[in-house]
Every structure is written in structure tokens, then in C-alpha cells.
Tab-separated table of C-alpha atoms and ligand atoms in Angstrom:
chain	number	residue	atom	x	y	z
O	1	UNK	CA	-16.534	15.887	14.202
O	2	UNK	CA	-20.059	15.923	16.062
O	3	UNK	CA	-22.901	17.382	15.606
O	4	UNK	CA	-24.747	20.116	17.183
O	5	UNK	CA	-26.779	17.784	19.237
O	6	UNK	CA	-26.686	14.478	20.387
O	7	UNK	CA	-24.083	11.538	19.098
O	8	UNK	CA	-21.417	12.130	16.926
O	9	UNK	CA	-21.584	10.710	13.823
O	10	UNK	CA	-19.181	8.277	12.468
O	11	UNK	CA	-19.340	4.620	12.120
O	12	UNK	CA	-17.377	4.105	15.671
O	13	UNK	CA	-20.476	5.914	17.634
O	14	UNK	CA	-23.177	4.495	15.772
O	15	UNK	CA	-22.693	1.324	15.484
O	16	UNK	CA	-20.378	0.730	18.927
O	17	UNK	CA	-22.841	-2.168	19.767
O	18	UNK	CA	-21.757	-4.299	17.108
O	19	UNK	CA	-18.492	-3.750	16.673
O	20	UNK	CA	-15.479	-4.688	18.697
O	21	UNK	CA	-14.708	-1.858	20.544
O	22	UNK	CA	-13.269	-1.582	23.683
O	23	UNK	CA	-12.961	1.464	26.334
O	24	UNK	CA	-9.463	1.759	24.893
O	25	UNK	CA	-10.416	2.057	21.252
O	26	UNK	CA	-10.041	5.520	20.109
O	27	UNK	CA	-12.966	7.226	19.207
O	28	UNK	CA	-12.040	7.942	16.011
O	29	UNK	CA	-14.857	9.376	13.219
O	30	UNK	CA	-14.191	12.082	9.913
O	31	UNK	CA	-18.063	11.365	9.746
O	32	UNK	CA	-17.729	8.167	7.709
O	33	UNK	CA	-21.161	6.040	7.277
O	34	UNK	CA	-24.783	6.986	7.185
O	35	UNK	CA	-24.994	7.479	4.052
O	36	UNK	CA	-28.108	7.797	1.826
O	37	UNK	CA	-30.411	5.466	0.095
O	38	UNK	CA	-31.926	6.751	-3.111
O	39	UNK	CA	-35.243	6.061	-4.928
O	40	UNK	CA	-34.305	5.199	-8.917
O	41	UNK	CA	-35.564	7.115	-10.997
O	42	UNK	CA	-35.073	6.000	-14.402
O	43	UNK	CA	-33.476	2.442	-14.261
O	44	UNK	CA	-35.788	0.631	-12.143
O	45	UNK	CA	-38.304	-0.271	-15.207
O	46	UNK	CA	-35.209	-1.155	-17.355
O	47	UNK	CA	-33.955	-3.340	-14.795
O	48	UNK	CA	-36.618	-5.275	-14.766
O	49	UNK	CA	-37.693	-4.681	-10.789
O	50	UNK	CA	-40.803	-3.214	-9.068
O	51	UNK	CA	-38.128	-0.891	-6.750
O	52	UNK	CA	-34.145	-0.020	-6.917
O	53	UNK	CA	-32.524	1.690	-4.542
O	54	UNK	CA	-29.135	3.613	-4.743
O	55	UNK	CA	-26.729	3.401	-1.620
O	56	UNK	CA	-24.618	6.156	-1.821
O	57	UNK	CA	-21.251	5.134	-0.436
O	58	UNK	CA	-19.688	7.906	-3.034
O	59	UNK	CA	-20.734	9.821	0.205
O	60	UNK	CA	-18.047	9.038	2.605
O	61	UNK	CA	-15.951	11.277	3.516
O	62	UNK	CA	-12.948	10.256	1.202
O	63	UNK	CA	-15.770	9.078	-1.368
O	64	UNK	CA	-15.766	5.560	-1.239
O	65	UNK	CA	-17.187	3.208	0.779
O	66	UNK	CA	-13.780	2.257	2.210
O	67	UNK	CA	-14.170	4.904	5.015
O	68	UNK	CA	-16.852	2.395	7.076
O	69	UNK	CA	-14.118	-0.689	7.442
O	70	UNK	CA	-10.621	1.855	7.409
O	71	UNK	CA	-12.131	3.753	10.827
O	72	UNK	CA	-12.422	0.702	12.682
O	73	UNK	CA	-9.313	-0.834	11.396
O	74	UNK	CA	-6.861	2.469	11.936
O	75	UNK	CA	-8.239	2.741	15.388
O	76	UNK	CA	-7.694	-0.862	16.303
O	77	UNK	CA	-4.440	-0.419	14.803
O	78	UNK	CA	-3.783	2.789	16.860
O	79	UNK	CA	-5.157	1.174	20.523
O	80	UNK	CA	-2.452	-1.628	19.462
O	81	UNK	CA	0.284	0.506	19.439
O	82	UNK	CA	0.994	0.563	15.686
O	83	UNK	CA	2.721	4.129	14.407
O	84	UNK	CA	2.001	3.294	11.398
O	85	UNK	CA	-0.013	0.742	8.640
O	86	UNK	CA	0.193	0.179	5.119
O	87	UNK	CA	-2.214	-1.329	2.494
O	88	UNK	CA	-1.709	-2.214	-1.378
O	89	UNK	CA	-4.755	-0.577	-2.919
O	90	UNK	CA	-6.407	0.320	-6.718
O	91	UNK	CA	-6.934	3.762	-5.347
O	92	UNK	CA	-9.691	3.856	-2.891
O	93	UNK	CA	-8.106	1.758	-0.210
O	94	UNK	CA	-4.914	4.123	-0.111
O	95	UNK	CA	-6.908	7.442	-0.167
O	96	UNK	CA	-8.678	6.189	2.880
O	97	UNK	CA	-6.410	5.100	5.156
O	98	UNK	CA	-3.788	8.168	3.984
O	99	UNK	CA	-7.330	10.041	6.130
O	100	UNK	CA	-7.254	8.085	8.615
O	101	UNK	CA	-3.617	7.683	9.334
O	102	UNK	CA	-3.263	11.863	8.763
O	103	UNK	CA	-6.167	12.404	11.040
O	104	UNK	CA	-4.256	9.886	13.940
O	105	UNK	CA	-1.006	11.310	13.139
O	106	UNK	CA	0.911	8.333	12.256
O	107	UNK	CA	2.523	6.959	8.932
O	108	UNK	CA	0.536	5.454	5.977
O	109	UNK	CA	2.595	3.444	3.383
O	110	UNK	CA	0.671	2.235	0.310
O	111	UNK	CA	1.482	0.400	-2.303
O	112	UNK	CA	-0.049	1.104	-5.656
O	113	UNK	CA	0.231	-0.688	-9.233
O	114	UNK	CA	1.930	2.243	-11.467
O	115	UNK	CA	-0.038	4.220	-14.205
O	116	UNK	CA	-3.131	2.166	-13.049
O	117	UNK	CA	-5.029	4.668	-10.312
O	118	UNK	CA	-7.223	7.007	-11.367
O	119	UNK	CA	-5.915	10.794	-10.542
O	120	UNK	CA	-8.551	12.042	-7.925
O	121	UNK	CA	-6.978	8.563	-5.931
O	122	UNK	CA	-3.376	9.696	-6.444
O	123	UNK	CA	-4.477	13.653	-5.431
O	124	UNK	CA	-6.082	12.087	-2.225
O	125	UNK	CA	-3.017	9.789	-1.182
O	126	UNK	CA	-0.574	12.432	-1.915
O	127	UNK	CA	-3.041	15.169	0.152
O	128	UNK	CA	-3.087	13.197	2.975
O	129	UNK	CA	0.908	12.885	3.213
O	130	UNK	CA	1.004	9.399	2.654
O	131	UNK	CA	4.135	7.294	1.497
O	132	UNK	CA	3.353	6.186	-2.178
O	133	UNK	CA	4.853	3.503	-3.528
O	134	UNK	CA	4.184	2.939	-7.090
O	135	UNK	CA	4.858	-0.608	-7.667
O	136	UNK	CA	5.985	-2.435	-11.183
O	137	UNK	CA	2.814	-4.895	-11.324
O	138	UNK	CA	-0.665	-5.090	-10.539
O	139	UNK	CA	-2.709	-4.802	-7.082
O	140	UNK	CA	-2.231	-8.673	-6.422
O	141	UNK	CA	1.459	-8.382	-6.104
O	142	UNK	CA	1.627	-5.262	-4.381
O	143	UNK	CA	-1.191	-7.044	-1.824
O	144	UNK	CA	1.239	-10.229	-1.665
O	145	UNK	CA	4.301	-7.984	-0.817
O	146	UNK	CA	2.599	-5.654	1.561
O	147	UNK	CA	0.908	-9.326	3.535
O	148	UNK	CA	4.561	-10.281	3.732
O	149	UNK	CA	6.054	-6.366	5.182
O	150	UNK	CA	3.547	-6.299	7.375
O	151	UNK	CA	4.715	-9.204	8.930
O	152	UNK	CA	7.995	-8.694	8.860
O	153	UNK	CA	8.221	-5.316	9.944
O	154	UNK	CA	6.191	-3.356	12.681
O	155	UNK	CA	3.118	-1.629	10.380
O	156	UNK	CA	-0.243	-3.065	10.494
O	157	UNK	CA	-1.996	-3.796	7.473
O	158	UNK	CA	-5.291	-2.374	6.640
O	159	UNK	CA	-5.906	-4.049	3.668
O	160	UNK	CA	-9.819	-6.149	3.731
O	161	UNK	CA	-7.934	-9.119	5.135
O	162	UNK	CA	-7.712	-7.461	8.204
O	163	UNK	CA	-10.999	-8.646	10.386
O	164	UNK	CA	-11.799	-5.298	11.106
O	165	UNK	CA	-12.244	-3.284	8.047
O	166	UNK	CA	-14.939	-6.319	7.480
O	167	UNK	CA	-16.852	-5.319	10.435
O	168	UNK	CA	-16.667	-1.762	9.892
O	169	UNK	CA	-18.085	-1.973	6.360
O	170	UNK	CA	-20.578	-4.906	6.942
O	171	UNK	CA	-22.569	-1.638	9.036
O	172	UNK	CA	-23.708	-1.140	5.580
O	173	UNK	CA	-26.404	-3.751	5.313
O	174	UNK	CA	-27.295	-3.011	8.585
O	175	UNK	CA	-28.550	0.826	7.601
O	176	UNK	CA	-30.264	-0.528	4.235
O	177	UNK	CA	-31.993	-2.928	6.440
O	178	UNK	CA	-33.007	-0.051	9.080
O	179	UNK	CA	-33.900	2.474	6.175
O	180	UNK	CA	-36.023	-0.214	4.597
O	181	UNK	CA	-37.046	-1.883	7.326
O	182	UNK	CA	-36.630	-5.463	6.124
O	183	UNK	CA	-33.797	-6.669	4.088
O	184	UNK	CA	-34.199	-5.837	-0.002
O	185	UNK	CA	-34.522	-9.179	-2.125
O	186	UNK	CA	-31.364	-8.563	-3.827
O	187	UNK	CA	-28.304	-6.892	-3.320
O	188	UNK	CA	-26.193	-5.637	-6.235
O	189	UNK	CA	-22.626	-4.816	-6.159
O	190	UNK	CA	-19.088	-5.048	-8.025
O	191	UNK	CA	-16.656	-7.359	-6.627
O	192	UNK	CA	-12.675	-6.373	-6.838
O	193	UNK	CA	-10.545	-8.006	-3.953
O	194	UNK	CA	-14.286	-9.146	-2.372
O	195	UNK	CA	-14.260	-7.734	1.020
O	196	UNK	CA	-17.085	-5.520	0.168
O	197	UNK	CA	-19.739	-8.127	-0.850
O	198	UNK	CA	-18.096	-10.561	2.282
O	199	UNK	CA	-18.999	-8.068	4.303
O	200	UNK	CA	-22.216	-7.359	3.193
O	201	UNK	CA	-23.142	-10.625	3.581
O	202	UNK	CA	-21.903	-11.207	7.390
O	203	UNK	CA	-23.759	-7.883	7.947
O	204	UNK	CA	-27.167	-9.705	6.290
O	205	UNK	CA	-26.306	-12.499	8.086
O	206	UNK	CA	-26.256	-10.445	11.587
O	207	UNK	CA	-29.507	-8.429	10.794
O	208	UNK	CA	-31.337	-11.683	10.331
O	209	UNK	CA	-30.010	-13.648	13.793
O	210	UNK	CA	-30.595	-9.942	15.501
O	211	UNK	CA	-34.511	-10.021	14.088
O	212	UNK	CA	-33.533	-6.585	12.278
O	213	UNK	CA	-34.623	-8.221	9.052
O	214	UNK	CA	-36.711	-11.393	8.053
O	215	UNK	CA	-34.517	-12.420	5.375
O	216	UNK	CA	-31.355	-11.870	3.393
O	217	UNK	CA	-30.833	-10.573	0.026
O	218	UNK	CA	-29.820	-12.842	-3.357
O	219	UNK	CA	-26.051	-11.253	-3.481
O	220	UNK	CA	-25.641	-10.290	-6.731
O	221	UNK	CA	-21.379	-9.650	-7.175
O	222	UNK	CA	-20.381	-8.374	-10.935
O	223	UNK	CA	-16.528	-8.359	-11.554
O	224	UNK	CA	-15.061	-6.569	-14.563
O	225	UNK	CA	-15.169	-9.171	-17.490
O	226	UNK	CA	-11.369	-8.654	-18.234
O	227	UNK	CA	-11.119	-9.310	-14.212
O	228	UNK	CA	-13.613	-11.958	-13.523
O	229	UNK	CA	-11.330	-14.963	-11.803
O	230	UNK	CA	-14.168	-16.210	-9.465
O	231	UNK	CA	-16.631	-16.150	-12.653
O	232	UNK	CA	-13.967	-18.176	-14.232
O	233	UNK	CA	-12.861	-20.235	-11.077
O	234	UNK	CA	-8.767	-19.332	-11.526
O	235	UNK	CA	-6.756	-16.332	-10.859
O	236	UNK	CA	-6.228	-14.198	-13.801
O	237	UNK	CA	-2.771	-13.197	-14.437
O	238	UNK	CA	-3.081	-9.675	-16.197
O	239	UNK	CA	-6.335	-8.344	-15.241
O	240	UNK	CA	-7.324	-5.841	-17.467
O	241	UNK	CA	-10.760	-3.461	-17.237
O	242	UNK	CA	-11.622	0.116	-17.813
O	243	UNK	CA	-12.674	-0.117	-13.697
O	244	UNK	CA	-9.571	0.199	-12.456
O	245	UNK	CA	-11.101	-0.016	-8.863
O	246	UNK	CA	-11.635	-3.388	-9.317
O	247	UNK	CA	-8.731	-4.821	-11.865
O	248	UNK	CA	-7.883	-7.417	-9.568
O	249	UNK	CA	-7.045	-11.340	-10.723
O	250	UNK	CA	-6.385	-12.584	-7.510
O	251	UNK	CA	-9.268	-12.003	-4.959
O	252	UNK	CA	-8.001	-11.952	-1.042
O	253	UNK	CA	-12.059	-12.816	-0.087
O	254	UNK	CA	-12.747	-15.389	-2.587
O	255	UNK	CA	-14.453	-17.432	-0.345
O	256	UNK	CA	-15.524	-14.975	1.524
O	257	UNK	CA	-17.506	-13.965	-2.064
O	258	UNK	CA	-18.131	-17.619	-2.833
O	259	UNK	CA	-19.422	-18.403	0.184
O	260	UNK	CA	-22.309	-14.968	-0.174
O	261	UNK	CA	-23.138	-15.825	-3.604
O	262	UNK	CA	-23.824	-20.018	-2.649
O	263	UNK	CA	-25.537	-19.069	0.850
O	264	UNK	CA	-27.913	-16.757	-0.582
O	265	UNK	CA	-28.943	-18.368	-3.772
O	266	UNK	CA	-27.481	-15.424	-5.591
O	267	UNK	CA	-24.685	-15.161	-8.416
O	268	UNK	CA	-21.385	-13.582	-9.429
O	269	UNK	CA	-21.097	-12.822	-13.177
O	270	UNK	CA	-18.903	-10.475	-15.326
O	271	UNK	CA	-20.045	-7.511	-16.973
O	272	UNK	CA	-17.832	-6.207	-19.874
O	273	UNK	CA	-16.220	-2.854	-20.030
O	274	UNK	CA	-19.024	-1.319	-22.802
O	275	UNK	CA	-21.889	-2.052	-19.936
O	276	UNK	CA	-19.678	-0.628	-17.403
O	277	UNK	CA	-19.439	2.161	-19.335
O	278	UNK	CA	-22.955	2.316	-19.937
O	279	UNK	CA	-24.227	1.915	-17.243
O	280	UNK	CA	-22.153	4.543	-15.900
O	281	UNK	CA	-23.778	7.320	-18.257
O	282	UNK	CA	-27.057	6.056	-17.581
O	283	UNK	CA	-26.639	6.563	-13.667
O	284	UNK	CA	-25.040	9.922	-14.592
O	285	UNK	CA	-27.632	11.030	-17.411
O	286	UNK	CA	-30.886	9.542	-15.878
O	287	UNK	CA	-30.409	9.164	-12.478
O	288	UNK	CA	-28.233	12.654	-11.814
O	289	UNK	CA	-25.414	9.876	-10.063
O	290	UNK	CA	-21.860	10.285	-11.172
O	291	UNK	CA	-20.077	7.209	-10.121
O	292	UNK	CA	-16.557	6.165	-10.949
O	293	UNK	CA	-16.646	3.046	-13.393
O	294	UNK	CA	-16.348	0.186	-11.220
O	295	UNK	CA	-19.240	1.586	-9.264
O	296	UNK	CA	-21.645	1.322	-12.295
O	297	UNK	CA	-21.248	-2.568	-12.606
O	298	UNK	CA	-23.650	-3.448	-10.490
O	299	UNK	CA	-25.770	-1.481	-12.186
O	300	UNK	CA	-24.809	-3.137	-15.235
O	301	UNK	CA	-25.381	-6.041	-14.013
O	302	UNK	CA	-28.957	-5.901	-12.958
O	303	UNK	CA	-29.362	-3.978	-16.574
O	304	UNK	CA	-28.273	-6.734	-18.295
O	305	UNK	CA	-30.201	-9.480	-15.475
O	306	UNK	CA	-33.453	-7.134	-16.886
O	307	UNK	CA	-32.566	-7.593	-20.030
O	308	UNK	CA	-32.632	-11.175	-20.164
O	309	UNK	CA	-36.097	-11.049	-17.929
O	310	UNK	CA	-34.206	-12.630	-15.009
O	311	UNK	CA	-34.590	-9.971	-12.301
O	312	UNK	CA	-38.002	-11.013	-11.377
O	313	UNK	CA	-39.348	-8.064	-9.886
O	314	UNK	CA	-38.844	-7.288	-6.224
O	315	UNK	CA	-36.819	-4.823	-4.409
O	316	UNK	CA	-33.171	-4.382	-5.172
O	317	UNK	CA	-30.173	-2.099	-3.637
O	318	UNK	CA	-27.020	-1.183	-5.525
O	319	UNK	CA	-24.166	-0.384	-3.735
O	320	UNK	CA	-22.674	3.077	-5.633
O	321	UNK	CA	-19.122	2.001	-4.210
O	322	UNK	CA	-17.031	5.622	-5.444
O	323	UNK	CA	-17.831	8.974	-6.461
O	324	UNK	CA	-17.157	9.515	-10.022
O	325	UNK	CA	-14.513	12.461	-9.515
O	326	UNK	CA	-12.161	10.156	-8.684
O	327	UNK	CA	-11.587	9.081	-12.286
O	328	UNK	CA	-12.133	12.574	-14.397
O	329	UNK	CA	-10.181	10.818	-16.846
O	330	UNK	CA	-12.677	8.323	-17.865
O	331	UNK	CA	-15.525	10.529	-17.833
O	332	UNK	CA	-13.194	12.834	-20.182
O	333	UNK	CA	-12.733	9.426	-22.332
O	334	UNK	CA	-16.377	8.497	-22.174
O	335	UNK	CA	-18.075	12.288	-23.053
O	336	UNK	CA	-17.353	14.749	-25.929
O	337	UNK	CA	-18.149	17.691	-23.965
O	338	UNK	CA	-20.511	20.380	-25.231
O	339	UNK	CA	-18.897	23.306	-24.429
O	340	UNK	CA	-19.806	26.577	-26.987
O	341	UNK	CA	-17.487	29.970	-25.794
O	342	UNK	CA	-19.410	32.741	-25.192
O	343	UNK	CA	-18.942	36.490	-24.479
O	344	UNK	CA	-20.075	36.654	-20.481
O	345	UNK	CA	-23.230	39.478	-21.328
O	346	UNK	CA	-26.685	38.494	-21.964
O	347	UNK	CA	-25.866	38.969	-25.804
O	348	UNK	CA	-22.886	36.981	-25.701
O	349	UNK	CA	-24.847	34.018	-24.492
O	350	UNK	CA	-27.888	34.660	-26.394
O	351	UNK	CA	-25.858	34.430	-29.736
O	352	UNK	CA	-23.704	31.563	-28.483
O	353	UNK	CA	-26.983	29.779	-27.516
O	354	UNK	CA	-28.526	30.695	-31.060
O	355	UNK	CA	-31.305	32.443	-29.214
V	1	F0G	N1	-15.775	-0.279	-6.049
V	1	F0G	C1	-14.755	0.549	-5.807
V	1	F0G	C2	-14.932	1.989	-6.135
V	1	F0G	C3	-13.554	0.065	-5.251
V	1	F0G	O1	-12.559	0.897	-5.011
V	1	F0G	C4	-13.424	-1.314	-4.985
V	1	F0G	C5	-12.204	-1.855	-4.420
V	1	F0G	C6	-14.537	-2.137	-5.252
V	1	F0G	C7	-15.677	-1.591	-5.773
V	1	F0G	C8	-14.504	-3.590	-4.971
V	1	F0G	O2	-14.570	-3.857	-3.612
V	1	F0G	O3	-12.423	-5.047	-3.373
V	1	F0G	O4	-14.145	-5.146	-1.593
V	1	F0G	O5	-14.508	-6.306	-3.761
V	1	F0G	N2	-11.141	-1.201	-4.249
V	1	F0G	C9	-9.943	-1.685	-3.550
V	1	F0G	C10	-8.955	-0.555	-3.377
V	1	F0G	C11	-9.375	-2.929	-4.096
V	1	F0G	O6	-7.734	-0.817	-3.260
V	1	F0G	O7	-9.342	0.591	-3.319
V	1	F0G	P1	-13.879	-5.168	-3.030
């Protein structure tokens, strides 16, 4: 994809310099990256902070923010020689590289924990003509087995563990430093297997030594309460959460997310399911930002951070990690639609409306 003038877009021709590219790395792009960074409108006051910001990473092109890391790591993979990769994923992970992989022409095996990915995730995976493997057990153990048939067969694994799909996403902080022109004070986001904040945080990290930003951000990572092993410091056995994204007991990155949170002088809390939840409606019924559940807990965080007068002002980003039509079952769960039937003529509506 390019545009009609000048560079293509896509993570791979945007960011070349600071990823680790060579002339034999296909160019590979479905437009992933650049996405935007929205004003709040409503939450910033009940968050307690003189400015919020929204990054939209529900704006890739499979909509998550998975597309930024998967790009560089399928076509690292492909200048290898791999026909094909695999990944264990919660949903997002598979629906991405299933792109990827379909848009390279070569296989994509993922591994997924059974009953426990939203539908819009299973749609993608199955779109893309990847080969789904619905595991018995959660994402941990399907991330354990797919380390160990990676290794033992000839499929490379894109799962965060793999260096690149870290320096494809950490791009991220990079563009919220460039659209703000200085790094924010805090950066909020959910943690699941913890590549996302790692990355984040190298990308900070690089901004600073590169004199695009004169500081770094307090990283701010919220896990799912029933999924909160790094809050608790030990693995959790049977994670359990309404954010299905990010039902994970076993980080990959833990110290990869220990070691943003200590650096930075920032935290990593849990948020329960009910603030998930509500933060979730208040992005979608204040802000106009339909997210998918484990998107909204960073936003829940910094609600409840406001809450308790800890936010301290300043300028905060939240990371909107998935679009929320990837889950219309929990936004099915979470609404009682209004829906009245109506005759389709002025009248029809008029009386349905009581007008
Ligand atoms: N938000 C969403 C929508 C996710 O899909 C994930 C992770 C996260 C947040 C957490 O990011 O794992 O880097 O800490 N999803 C992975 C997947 C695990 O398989 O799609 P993380």
C-alpha cells in the first residue's frame, strides 16, 4: 500500500532508521502504525490530570496495536527463510500475524486457549486462512508449547519474545513523543504477556538518548485483577478476567515490565473487572471510543489513580490497545440496547419516537 505521494506508509518505511532492517528485509507494510493521538474529552478532569491523550492503536490495520511489532517480525522471519511462523495468542496476536503471514503467502499456525477469544479475533484468524489450534488450557501453556515447536520444528515464532516484534511496537513512543513534542509525564497502559509496556519503555528510553524527548514517562501498567501475577509477585495459575486480551498468569516480559515500572518511578497495579468495565462505557459514552475491555484498563487505572488524588496533574497518554468490535459479545453483556421497532415512514418513526 502507498500513498499517492511520497513514502509509503507502514511501520517498515517510516521508521527504517531505527529498526533493524537490512537491504534484504522485505518491504513489507498493510499500513500498520501512525496512528492518532486524541485530545480527552470528558475523562481528563475525572482523572485527575491537566491533559490526557488517547493513542489509538484500535487503528491498525487488524485493530490492535500488534500490527507495529508483527510487520517487522514476519518480514525478518520471511528474509530468514521461514515458510511459515506460529504464535500462541488471546486473540490479537493470532489475527495479526494470520495478516501478515496471508499477505507474504506463507503458513500461520496459532495456538489459542478454547472458548476464551473474543469472536471478531476468531473471524480475523479464520479470514486470514490461518491454522487454528484451539488448545485445552490457557495462553501460558499454549505460549510454553508453541516456545518449545518452534524450536523443534522449522516455524518461527512471532510471539513478543521474539526481539523484533519489540522493536516494531516500541515505534509507538517514538510518534507520541514526535506528536507531542516532548515525552508525556505518564504513560498508561494494560499489561497481559508485557511486551507492550517493555517496549514502550525501550522506545522512551531511545527518544531520550536520541534528544527526541527530555524525559521519560512514569509507566503506569494495569493488569486485570483476576490476572495480576507481577502485582502479586507469582504466576497465577487460572487467570481469570472479563479482558480476555490480557488473561494471562504467566508474563513472558516480566522483567521486561518490572524493569519499566522500577526505572521510571512508575507502578503496575490491578484494576478489577467492574472498572474495566467502566471504564470501558465511559470511553465509549463520553469520549465516542469503543475499545475492547482490556483496552479500557488503563483508563481505569488512571480513573481510579484520580480518584484517590494520586495523578498529580500533568500530561498523560493511554494506550487504546484494541478496537472494541473485536469483543461484540461483551459490549452485548455490558449494554441493554435501546432498540424501539418502527414502521420505516416519517409516521412510523414519529409514533415509535413518541413525537
Ligand atoms: N491489550 C490488548 C487488546 C491485547 O490484545 C493485549 C495482549 C494487551 C493489551 C497486553 O499487551 O501482552 O504486550 O502486555 N494480547 C496478546 C495476544 C497476549 O495474544 O493478543 P502485552
Amino acid at each position: 500500500m502507498s500513498t499517492t505521494t511520497g513514502t509509503p506508509r507502514g511501520v517498515l518505511f517510516q521508521w527504517a532508521g531505527i529498526l533493524p532492517l537490512t537491504e534484504r528485509t522485505p518491504r513489507l507494510t498493510l499500513g500498520e502504525g501512525d496512528t492518532p493521538l486524541v485530545r480527552s474529552a470528558a475523562l481528563e478532569g475525572l482523572c485527575g490530570l491537566d491533559e490526557l491523550w488517547f493513542k489509538l492503536e484500535s487503528c491498525n490495520p487488524t485493530g490492535s496495536f500488534k500490527d507495529r511489532g508483527m510487520v517487522v517480525a514476519v518480514a525478518k522471519a520471511v528474509e530468514a527463510g521461514a515458510k511459515a511462523i506460529m504464535c500462541a495468542s488471546t486473540g490479537n496476536t493470532s489475527a495479526s500475524a494470520a495478516a501478515y503471514a496471508a499477505r507474504c503467502g506463507i503458513e500461520c499456525f496459532v495456538l489459542v486457549p478454547g472458548g476464551k477469544v473474543a469472536a471478531g479475533k476468531m473471524a480475523q484468524a479464520v479470514a486470514f486462512g490461518s491454522r487454528i489450534l484451539e488448545v485445552e488450557g490457557n495462553f501460558d501453556q499454549a505460549l510454553n508449547a508453541a516456545r518449545e515447536l518452534t524450536e523443534k520444528h522449522p516455524v518461527a515464532l512471532v510471539n513478543s519474545v521474539n526481539p523484533h516484534r519489540i522493536a516494531g511496537q516500541k515505534t509507538a513512543a517514538f510518534e507520541i513523543c514526535e506528536a507531542l513534542g516532548d515525552a508525556p509525564d505518564v504513560l498508561a497502559i494494560p499489561v497481559g504477556n508485557a511486551g507492550n509496556i517493555t517496549a514502550y519503555w525501550k522506545g522512551f528510553c531511545e527518544c531520550t538518548e536520541l534528544g527526541r524527548a527530555s524525559g521519560h514517562p512514569r509507566m503506569m501498567g494495569f493488569q486485570a485483577a483476576g490476572a495480576a501475577p507481577i502485582v502479586h509477585g507469582a504466576p497465577i495459575e487460572q487467570p481469570q478476567t472479563v479482558a480476555t486480551a490480557i488473561r494471562i498468569g504467566n508474563p513472558a516480559s516480566w522483567q521486561g515490565a518490572t524493569a519499566a515500572r522500577d526505572e521510571s518511578g512508575g507502578l503496575i497495579a490491578a484494576v478489577t473487572d467492574e472498572e474495566i468495565l467502566e471504564a470501558y462505557e465511559l470511553l465509549a459514552r463520553r469520549e465516542g471510543l469503543f475499545v475492547e475491555p482490556a483496552s479500557a484498563a488503563g483508563v481505569a487505572g488512571l480513573l481510579r489513580l484520580g480518584r484517590e488524588g494520586r495523578t498529580r496533574g500533568g500530561r498523560a497518554v493511554a494506550i487504546l490497545t484494541g478496537n472494541g468490535l473485536k469483543d461484540p459479545d461483551t459490549a452485548a453483556a455490558q449494554y441493554s440496547p435501546d432498540i424501539t421497532r418502527a414502521k420505516a415512514t416519517v409516521e412510523g418513526v414519529e409514533r415509535a419516537l413518541g413525537w
